[in-house]
PDB file of C-alpha atoms in Angstrom:
ATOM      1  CA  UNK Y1342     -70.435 -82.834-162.701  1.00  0.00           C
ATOM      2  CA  UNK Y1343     -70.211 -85.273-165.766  1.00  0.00           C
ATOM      3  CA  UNK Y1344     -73.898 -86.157-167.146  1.00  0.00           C
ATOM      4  CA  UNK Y1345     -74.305 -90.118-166.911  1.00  0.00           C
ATOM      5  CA  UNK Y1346     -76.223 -89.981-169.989  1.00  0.00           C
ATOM      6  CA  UNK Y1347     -73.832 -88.090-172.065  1.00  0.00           C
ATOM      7  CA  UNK Y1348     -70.908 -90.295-170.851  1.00  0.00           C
ATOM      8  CA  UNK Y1349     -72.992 -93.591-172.157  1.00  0.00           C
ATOM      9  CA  UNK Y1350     -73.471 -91.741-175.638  1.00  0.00           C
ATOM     10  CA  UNK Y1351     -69.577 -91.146-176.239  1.00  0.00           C
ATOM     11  CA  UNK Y1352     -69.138 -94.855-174.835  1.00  0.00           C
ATOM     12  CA  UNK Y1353     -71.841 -95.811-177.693  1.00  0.00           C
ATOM     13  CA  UNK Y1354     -69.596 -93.625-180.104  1.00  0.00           C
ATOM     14  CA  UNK Y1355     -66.565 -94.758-178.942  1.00  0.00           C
ATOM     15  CA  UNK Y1356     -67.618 -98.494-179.062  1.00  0.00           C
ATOM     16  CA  UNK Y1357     -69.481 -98.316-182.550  1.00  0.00           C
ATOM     17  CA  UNK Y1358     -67.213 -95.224-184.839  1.00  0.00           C
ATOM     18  CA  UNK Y1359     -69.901 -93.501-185.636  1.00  0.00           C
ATOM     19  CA  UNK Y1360     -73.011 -91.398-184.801  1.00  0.00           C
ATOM     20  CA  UNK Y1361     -75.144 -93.439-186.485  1.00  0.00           C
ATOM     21  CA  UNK Y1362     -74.316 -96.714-185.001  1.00  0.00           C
ATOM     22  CA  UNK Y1363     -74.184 -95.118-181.680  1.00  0.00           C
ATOM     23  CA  UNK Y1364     -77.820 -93.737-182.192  1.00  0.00           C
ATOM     24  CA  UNK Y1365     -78.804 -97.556-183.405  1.00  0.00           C
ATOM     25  CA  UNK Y1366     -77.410 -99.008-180.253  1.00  0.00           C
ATOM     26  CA  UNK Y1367     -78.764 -96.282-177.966  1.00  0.00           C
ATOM     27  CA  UNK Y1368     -82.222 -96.145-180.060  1.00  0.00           C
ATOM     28  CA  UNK Y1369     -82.618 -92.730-180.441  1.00  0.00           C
ATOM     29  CA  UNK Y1370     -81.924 -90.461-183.449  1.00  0.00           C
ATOM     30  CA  UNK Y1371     -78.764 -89.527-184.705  1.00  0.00           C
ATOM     31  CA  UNK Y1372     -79.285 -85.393-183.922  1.00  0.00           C
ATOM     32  CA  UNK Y1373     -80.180 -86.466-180.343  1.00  0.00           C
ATOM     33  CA  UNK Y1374     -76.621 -88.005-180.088  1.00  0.00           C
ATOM     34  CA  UNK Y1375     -74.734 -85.088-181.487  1.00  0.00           C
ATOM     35  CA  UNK Y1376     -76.960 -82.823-179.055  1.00  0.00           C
ATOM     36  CA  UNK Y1377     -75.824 -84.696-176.179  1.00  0.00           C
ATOM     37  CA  UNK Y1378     -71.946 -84.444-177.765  1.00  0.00           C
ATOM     38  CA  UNK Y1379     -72.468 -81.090-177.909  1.00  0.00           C
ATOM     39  CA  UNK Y1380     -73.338 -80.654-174.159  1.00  0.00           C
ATOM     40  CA  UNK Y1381     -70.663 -82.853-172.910  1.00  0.00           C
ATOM     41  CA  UNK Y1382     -68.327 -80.939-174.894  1.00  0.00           C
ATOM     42  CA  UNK Y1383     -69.244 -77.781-173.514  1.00  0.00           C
ATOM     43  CA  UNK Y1384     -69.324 -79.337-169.769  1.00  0.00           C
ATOM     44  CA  UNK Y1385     -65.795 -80.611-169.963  1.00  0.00           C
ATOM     45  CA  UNK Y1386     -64.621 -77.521-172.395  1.00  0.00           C
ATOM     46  CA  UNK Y1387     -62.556 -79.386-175.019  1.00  0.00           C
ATOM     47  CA  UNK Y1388     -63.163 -80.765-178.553  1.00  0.00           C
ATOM     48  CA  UNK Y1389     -64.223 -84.434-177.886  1.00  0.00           C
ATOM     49  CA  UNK Y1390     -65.169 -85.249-181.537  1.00  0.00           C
ATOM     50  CA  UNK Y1391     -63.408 -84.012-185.133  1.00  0.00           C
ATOM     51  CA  UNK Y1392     -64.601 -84.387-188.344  1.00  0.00           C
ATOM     52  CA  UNK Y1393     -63.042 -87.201-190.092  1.00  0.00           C
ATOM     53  CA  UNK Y1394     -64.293 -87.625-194.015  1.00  0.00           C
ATOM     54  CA  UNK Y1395     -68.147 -87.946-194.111  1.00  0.00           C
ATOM     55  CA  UNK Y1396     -67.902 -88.963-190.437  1.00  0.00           C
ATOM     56  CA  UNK Y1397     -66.181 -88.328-187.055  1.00  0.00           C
ATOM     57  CA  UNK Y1398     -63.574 -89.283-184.831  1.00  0.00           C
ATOM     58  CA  UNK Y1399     -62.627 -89.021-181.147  1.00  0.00           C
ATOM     59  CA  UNK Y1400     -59.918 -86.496-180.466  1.00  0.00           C
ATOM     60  CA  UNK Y1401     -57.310 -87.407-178.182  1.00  0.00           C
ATOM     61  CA  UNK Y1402     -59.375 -85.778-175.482  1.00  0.00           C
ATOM     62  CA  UNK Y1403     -62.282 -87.481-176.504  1.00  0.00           C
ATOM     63  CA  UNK Y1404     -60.788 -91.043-176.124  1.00  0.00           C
ATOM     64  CA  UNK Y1405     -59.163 -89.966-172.538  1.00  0.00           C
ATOM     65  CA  UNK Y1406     -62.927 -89.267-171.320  1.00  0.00           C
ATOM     66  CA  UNK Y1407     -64.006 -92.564-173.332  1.00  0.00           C
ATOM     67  CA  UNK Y1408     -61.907 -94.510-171.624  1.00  0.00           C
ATOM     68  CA  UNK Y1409     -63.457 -93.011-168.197  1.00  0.00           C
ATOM     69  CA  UNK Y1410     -66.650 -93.684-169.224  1.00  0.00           C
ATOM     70  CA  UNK Y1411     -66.540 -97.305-170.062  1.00  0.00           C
ATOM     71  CA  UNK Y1412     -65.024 -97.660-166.181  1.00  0.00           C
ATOM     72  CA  UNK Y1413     -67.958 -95.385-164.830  1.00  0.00           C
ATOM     73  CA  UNK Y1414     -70.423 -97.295-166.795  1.00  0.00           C
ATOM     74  CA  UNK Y1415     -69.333-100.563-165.620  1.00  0.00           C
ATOM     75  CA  UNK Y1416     -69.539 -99.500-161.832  1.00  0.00           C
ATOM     76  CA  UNK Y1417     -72.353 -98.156-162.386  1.00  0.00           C
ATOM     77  CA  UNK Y1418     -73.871-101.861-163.953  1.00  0.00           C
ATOM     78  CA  UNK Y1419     -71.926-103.286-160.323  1.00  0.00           C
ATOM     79  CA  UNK Y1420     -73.833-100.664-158.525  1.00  0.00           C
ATOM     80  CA  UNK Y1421     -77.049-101.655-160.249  1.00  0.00           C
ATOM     81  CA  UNK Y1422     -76.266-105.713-159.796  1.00  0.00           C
ATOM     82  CA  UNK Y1423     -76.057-104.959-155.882  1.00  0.00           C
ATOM     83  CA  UNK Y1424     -78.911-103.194-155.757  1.00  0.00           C
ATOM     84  CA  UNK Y1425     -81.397-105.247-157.591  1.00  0.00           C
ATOM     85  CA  UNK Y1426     -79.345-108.254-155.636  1.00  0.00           C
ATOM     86  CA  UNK Y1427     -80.524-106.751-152.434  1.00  0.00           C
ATOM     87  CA  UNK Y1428     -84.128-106.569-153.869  1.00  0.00           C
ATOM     88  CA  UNK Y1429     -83.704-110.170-154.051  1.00  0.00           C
ATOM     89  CA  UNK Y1430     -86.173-109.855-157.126  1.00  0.00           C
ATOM     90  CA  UNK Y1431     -85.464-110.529-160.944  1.00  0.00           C
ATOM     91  CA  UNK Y1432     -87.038-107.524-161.968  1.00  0.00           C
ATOM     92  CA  UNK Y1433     -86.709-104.362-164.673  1.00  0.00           C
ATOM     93  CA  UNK Y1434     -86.120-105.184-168.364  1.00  0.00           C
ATOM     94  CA  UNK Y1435     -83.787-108.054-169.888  1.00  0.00           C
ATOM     95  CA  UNK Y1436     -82.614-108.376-173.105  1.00  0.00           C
ATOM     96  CA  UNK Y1437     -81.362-111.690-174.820  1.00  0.00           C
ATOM     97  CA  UNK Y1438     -80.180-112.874-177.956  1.00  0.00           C
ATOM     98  CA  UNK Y1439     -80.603-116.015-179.835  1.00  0.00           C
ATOM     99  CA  UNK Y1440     -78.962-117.693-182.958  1.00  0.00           C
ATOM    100  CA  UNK Y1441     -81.696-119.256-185.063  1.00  0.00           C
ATOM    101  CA  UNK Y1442     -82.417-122.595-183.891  1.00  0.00           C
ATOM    102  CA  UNK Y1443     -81.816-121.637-180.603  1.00  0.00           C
ATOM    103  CA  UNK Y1444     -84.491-118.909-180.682  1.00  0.00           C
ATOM    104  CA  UNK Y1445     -86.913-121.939-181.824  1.00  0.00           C
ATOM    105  CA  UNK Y1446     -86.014-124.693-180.056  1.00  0.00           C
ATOM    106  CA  UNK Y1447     -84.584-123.143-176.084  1.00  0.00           C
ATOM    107  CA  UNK Y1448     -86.629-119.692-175.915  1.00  0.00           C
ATOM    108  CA  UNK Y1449     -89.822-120.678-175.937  1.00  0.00           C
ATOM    109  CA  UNK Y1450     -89.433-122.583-173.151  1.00  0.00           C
ATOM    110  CA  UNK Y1451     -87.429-120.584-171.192  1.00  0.00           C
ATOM    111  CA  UNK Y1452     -89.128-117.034-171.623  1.00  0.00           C
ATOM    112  CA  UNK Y1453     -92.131-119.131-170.887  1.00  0.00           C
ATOM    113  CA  UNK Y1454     -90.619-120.622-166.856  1.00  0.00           C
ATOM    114  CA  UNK Y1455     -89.337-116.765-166.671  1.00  0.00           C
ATOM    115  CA  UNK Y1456     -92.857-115.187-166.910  1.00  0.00           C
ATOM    116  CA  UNK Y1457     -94.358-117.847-164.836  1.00  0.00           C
ATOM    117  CA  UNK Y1458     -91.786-117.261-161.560  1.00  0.00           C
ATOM    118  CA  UNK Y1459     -90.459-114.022-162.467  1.00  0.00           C
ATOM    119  CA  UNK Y1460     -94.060-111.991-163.373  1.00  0.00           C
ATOM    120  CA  UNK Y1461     -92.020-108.503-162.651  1.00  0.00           C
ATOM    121  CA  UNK Y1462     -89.440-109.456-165.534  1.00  0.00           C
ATOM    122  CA  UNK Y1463     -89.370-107.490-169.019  1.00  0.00           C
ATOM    123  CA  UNK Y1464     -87.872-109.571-171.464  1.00  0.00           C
ATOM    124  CA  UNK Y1465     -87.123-109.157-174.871  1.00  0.00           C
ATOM    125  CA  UNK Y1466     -85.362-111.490-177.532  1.00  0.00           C
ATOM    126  CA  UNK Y1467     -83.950-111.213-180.825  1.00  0.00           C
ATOM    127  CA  UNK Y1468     -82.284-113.098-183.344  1.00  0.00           C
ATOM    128  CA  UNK Y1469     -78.498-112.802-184.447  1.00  0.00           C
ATOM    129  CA  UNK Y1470     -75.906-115.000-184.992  1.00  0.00           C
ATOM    130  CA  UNK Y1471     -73.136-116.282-182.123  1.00  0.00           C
ATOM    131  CA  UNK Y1472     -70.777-113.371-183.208  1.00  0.00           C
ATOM    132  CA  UNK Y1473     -73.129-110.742-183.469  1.00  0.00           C
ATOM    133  CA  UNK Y1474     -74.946-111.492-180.411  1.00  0.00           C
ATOM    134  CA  UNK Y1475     -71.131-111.550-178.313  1.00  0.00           C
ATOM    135  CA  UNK Y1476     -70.168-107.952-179.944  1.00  0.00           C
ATOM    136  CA  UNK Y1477     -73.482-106.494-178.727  1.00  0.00           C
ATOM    137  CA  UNK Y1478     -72.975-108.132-175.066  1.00  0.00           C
ATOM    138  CA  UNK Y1479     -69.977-106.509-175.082  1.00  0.00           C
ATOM    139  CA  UNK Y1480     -71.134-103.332-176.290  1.00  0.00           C
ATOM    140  CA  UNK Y1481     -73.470-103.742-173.458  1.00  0.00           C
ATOM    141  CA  UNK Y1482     -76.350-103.558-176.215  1.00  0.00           C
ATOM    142  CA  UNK Y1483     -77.905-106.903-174.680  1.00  0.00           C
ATOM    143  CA  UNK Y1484     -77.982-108.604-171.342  1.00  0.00           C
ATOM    144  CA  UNK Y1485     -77.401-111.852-172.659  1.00  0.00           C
ATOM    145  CA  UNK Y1486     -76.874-113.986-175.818  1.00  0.00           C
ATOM    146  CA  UNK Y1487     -77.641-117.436-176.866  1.00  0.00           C
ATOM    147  CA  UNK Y1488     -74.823-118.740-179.300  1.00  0.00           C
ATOM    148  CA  UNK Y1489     -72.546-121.830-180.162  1.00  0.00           C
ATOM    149  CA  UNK Y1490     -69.443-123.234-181.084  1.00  0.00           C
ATOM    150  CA  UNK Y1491     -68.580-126.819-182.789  1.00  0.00           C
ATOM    151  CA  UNK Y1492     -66.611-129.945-180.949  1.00  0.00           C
ATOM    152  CA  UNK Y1493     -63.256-128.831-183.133  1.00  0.00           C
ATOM    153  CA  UNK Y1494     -63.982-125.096-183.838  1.00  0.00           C
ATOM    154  CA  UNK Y1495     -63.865-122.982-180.767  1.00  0.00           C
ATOM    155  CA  UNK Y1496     -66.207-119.648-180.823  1.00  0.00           C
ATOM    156  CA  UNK Y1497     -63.649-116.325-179.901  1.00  0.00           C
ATOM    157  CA  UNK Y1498     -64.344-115.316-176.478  1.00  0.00           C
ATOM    158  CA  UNK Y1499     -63.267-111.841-175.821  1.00  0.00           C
ATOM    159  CA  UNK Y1500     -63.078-110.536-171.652  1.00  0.00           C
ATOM    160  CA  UNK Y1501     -64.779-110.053-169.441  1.00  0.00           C
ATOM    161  CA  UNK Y1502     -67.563-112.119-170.338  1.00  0.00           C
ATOM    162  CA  UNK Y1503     -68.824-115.477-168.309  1.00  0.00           C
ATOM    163  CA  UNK Y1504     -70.219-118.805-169.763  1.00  0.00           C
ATOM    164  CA  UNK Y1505     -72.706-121.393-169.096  1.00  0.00           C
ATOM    165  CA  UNK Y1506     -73.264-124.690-170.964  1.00  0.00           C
ATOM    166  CA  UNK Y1507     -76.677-125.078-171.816  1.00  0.00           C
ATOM    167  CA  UNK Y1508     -76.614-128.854-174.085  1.00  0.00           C
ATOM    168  CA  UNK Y1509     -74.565-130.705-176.917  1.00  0.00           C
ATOM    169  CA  UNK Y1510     -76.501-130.647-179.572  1.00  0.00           C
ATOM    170  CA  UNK Y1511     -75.792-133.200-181.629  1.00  0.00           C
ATOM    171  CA  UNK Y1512     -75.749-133.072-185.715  1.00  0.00           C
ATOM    172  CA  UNK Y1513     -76.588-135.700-188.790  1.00  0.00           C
ATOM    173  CA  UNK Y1514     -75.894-135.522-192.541  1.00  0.00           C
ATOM    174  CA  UNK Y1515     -78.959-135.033-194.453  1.00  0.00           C
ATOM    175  CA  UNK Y1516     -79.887-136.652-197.760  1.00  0.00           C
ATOM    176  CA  UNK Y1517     -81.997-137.173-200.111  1.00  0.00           C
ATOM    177  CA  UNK Y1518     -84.684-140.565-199.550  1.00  0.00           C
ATOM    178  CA  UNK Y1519     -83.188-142.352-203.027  1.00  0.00           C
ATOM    179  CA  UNK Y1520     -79.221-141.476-201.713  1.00  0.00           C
ATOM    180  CA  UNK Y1521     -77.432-144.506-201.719  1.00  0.00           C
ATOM    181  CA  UNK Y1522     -76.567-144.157-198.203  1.00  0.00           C
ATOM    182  CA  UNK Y1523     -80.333-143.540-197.112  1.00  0.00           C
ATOM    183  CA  UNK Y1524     -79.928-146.674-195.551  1.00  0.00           C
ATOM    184  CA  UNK Y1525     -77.165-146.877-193.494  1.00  0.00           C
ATOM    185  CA  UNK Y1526     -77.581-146.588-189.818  1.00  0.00           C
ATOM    186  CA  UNK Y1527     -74.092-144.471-189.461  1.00  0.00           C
ATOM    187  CA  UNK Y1528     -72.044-142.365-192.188  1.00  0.00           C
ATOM    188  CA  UNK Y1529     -68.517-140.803-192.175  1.00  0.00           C
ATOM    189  CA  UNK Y1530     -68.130-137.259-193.660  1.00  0.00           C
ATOM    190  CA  UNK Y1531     -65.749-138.054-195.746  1.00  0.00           C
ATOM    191  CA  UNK Y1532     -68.454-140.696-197.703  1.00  0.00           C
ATOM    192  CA  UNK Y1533     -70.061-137.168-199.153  1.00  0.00           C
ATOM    193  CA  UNK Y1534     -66.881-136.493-201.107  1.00  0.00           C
ATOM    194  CA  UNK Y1535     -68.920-136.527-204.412  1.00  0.00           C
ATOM    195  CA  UNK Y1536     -71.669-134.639-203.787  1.00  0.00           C
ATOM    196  CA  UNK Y1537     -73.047-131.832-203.787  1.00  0.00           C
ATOM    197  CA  UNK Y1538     -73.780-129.702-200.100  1.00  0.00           C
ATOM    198  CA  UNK Y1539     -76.160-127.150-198.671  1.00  0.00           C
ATOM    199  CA  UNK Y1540     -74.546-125.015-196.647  1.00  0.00           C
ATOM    200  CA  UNK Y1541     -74.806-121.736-194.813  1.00  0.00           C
ATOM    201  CA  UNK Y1542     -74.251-118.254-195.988  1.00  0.00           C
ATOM    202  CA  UNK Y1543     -70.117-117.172-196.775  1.00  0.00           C
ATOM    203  CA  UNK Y1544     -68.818-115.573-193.713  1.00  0.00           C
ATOM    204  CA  UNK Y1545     -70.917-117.335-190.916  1.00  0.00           C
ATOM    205  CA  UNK Y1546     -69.402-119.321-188.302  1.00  0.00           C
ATOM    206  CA  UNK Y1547     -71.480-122.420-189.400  1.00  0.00           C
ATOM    207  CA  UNK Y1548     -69.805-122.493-193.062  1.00  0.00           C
ATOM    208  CA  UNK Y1549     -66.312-121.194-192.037  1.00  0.00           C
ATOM    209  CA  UNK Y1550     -66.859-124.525-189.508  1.00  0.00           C
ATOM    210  CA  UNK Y1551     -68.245-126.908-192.324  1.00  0.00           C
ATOM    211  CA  UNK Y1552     -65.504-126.050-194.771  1.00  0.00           C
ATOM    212  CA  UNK Y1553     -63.190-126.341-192.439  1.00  0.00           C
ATOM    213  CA  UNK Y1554     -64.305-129.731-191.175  1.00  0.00           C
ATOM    214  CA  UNK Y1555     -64.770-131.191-194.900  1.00  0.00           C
ATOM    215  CA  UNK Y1556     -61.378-130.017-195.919  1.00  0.00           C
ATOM    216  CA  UNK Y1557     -59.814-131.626-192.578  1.00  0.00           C
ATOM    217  CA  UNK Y1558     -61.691-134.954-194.218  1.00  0.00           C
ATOM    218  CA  UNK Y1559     -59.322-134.760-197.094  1.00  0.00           C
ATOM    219  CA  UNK Y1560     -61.566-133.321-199.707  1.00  0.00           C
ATOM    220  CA  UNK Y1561     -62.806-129.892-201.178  1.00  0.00           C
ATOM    221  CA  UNK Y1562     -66.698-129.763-201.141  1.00  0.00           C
ATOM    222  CA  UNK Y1563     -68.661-128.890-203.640  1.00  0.00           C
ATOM    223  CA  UNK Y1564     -70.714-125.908-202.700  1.00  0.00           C
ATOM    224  CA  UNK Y1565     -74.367-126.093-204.488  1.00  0.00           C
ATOM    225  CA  UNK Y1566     -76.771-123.968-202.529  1.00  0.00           C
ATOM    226  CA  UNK Y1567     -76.650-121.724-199.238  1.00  0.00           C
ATOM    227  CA  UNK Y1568     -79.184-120.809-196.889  1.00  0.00           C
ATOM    228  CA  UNK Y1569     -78.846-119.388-193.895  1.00  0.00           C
ATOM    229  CA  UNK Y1570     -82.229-121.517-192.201  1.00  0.00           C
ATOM    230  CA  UNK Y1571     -82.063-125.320-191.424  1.00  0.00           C
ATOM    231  CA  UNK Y1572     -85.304-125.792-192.797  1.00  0.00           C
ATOM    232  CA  UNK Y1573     -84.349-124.142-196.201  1.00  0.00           C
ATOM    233  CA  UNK Y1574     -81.287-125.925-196.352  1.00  0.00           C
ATOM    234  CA  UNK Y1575     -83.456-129.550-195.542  1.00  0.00           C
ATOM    235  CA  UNK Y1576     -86.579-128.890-198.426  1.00  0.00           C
ATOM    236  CA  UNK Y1577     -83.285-128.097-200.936  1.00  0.00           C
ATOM    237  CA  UNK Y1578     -82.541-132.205-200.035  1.00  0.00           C
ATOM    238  CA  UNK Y1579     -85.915-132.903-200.286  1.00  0.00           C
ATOM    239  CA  UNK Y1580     -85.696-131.425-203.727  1.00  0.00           C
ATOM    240  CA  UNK Y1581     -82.802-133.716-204.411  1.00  0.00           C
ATOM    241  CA  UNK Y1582     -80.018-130.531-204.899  1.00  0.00           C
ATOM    242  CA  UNK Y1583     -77.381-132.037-202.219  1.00  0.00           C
ATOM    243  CA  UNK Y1584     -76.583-132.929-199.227  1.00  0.00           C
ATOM    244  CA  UNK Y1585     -75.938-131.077-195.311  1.00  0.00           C
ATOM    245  CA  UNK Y1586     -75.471-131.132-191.812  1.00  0.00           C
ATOM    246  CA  UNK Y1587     -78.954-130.515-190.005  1.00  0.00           C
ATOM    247  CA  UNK Y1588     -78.084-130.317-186.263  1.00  0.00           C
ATOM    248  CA  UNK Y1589     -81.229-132.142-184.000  1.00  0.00           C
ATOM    249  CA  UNK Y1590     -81.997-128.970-182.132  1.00  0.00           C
ATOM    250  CA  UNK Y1591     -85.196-127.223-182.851  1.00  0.00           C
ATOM    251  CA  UNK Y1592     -85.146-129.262-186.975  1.00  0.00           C
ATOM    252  CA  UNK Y1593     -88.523-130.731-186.684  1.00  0.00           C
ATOM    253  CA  UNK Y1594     -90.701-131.380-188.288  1.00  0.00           C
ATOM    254  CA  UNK Y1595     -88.344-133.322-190.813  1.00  0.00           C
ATOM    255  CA  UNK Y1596     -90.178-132.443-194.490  1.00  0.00           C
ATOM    256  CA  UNK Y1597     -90.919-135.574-196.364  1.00  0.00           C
ATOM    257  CA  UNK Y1598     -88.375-136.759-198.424  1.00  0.00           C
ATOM    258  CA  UNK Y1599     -84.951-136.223-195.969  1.00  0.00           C
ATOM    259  CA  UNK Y1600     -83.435-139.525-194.363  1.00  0.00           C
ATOM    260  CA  UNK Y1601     -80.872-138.429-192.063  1.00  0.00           C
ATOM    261  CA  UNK Y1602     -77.704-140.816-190.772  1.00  0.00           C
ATOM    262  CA  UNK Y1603     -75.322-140.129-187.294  1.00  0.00           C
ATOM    263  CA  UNK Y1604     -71.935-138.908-188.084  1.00  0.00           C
ATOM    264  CA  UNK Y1605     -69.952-142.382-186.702  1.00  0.00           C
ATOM    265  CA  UNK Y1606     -67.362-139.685-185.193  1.00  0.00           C
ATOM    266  CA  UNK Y1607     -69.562-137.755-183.453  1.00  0.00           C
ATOM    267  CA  UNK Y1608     -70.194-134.205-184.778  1.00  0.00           C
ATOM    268  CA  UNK Y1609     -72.182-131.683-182.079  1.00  0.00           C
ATOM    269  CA  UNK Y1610     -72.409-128.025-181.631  1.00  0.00           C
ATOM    270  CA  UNK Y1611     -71.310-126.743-177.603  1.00  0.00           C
ATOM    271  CA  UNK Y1612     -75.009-124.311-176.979  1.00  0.00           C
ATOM    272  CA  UNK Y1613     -73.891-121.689-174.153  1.00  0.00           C
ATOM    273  CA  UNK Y1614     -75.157-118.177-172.807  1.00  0.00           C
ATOM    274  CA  UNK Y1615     -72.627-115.485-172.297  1.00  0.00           C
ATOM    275  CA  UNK Y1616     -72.729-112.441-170.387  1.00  0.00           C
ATOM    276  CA  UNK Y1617     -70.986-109.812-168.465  1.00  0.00           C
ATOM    277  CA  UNK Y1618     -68.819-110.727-165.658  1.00  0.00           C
ATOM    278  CA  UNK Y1619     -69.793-106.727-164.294  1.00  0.00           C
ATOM    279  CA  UNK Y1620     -73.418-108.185-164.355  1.00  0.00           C
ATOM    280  CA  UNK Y1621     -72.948-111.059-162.732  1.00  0.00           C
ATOM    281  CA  UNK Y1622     -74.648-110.406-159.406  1.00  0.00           C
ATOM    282  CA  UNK Y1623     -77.791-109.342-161.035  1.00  0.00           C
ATOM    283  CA  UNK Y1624     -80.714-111.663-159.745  1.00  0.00           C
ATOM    284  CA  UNK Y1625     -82.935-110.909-163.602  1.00  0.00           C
ATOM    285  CA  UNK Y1626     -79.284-112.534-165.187  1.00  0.00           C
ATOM    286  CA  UNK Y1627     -79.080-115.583-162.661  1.00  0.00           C
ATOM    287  CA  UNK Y1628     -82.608-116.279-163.351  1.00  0.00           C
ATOM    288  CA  UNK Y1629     -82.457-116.330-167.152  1.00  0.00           C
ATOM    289  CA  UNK Y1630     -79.396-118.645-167.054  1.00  0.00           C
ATOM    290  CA  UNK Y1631     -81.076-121.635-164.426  1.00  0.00           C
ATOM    291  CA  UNK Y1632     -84.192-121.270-167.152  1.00  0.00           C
ATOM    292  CA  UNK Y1633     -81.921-120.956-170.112  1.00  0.00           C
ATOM    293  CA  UNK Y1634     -80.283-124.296-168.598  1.00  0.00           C
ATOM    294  CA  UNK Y1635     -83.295-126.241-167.724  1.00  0.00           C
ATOM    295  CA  UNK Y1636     -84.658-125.754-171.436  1.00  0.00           C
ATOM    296  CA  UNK Y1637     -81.565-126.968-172.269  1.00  0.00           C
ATOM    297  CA  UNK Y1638     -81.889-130.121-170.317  1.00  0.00           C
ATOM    298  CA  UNK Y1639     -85.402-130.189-171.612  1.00  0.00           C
ATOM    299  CA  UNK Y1640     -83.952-130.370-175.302  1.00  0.00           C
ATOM    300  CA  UNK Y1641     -81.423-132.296-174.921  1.00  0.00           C
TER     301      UNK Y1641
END
């Protein structure tokens, strides 16, 4: 009979390409993962991995029984839904992920209602970015994950996973207090053309969004700083170095010196959970998502 545990470390290998991202996502060393290759190999008696380089690859054999596994691994998650379902208790261990602001302004408050109704509940958050936390939901490496999208920049949703909103978080344009348009009680985007922004680090779904949204405003901004915090970002305006877009969740407090203005076409980031349809029916998921949304009504 097929070992369960040596089926979920070629699933780990097959869904990270390599032993040593399969021994990250599995948390244990990378010898213990080539043991446990080893003894699957010798249960099923073919080659399921071939050197490839400095690293390996899965044979053809190898991605046959991959393929298996991923199935038996995801009945296996239906088989443990049902069961902790008929328990009728959120119980065992959960693990959730949470971009930045999120993790500041929504967890707190949520892991706090969980422990109070849920005492039997292990949970454990980190922080990573809407992209990063998807990938590891789908790797099955978390439970859940916290992330976002903008009103005119949709966040790519591969399967199998399911959705709930949690708020619209709204966003201004921070300036400096001597800015010209310190004063005004609205601003367009497109009044920023000359100066300088604060924005997030190259690659991140935040800046891809900003320079998209700038450019779409008939302009090419001029990139000053980057910082991948809020808070960064606003004491660089303080500082007088340029201007940004500081969404309202989880900003305060506001450092001295920063006067921010409503975008007069709204601008707001969509905040939703996402996590495995095959874990849907699991009581510990339903009851992060009703605390996950009530902290989000809470916020918003």
């Amino acid at each position: 009979m097929l070992n369960l545990e040596r089926l979920r470390t070629l699933d780990a290998l097959a869904r990270h390409g390599s032993v040593s991202g399969a021994a990250a996502g599995l948390h244990v060393t990378t010898s213990a993962v080539s043991q446990q290759m080893t003894k699957l190999e010798r249960e099923v008696g073919q080659q399921l991995l071939a050197k490839n380089g400095r690293g390996v690859r899965l044979t053809d054999a190898g991605r046959l029984l991959a393929d298996h596994a991923a199935r038996i691994l995801s009945q296996v998650e239906l088989a443990q839904s049902d069961l902790e379902r008929q328990r009728g208790k959120a119980v065992g261990e959960l693990r959730i992920s949470a971009f930045p602001t999120a993790l500041r302004g929504l967890l707190p408050t949520a892991l706090a209602s969980l422990r109070t109704h849920h005492p039997d509940l292990r949970v454990s958050a980190v922080e990573l970015e809407p992209q990063a936390g998807v990938r590891q939901v789908v790797r099955g490496d978390l439970d859940l994950a916290v992330v976002l999208d903008w009103y005119n920049k949709p966040l790519p949703m591969p399967d199998g996973l399911m959705k709930a909103a949690l708020l619209d978080d709204p966003a201004d344009v921070a300036m400096p207090v001597d800015h010209p348009l310190a004063d005004r009680p609205e601003v367009d985007l497109e009044d920023f053309a000359d100066d300088e922004w604060i924005t997030w680090t190259e690659g991140e779904f935040c800046h891809e969004w900003l320079m998209f949204t700038l450019r779409g405003q008939g302009f090419e901004p001029r990139i000053a700083h980057r910082a991948e915090e809020h808070h960064t970002q606003l004491a660089l305006v303080a500082a007088g170095f340029g201007v940004c877009v500081v969404p309202r969740l989880g900003r305060d407090p506001m450092p001295a010196g920063v006067r921010t203005a409503p975008v007069r076409h709204r601008v707001r980031r969509h905040v939703y959970v996402v996590w495995r349809a095959d874990a849907d029916r699991r009581p510990s998921i339903r009851a992060a998502v009703e605390a996950l949304r009530a902290a989000g009504a809470e916020a918003a």
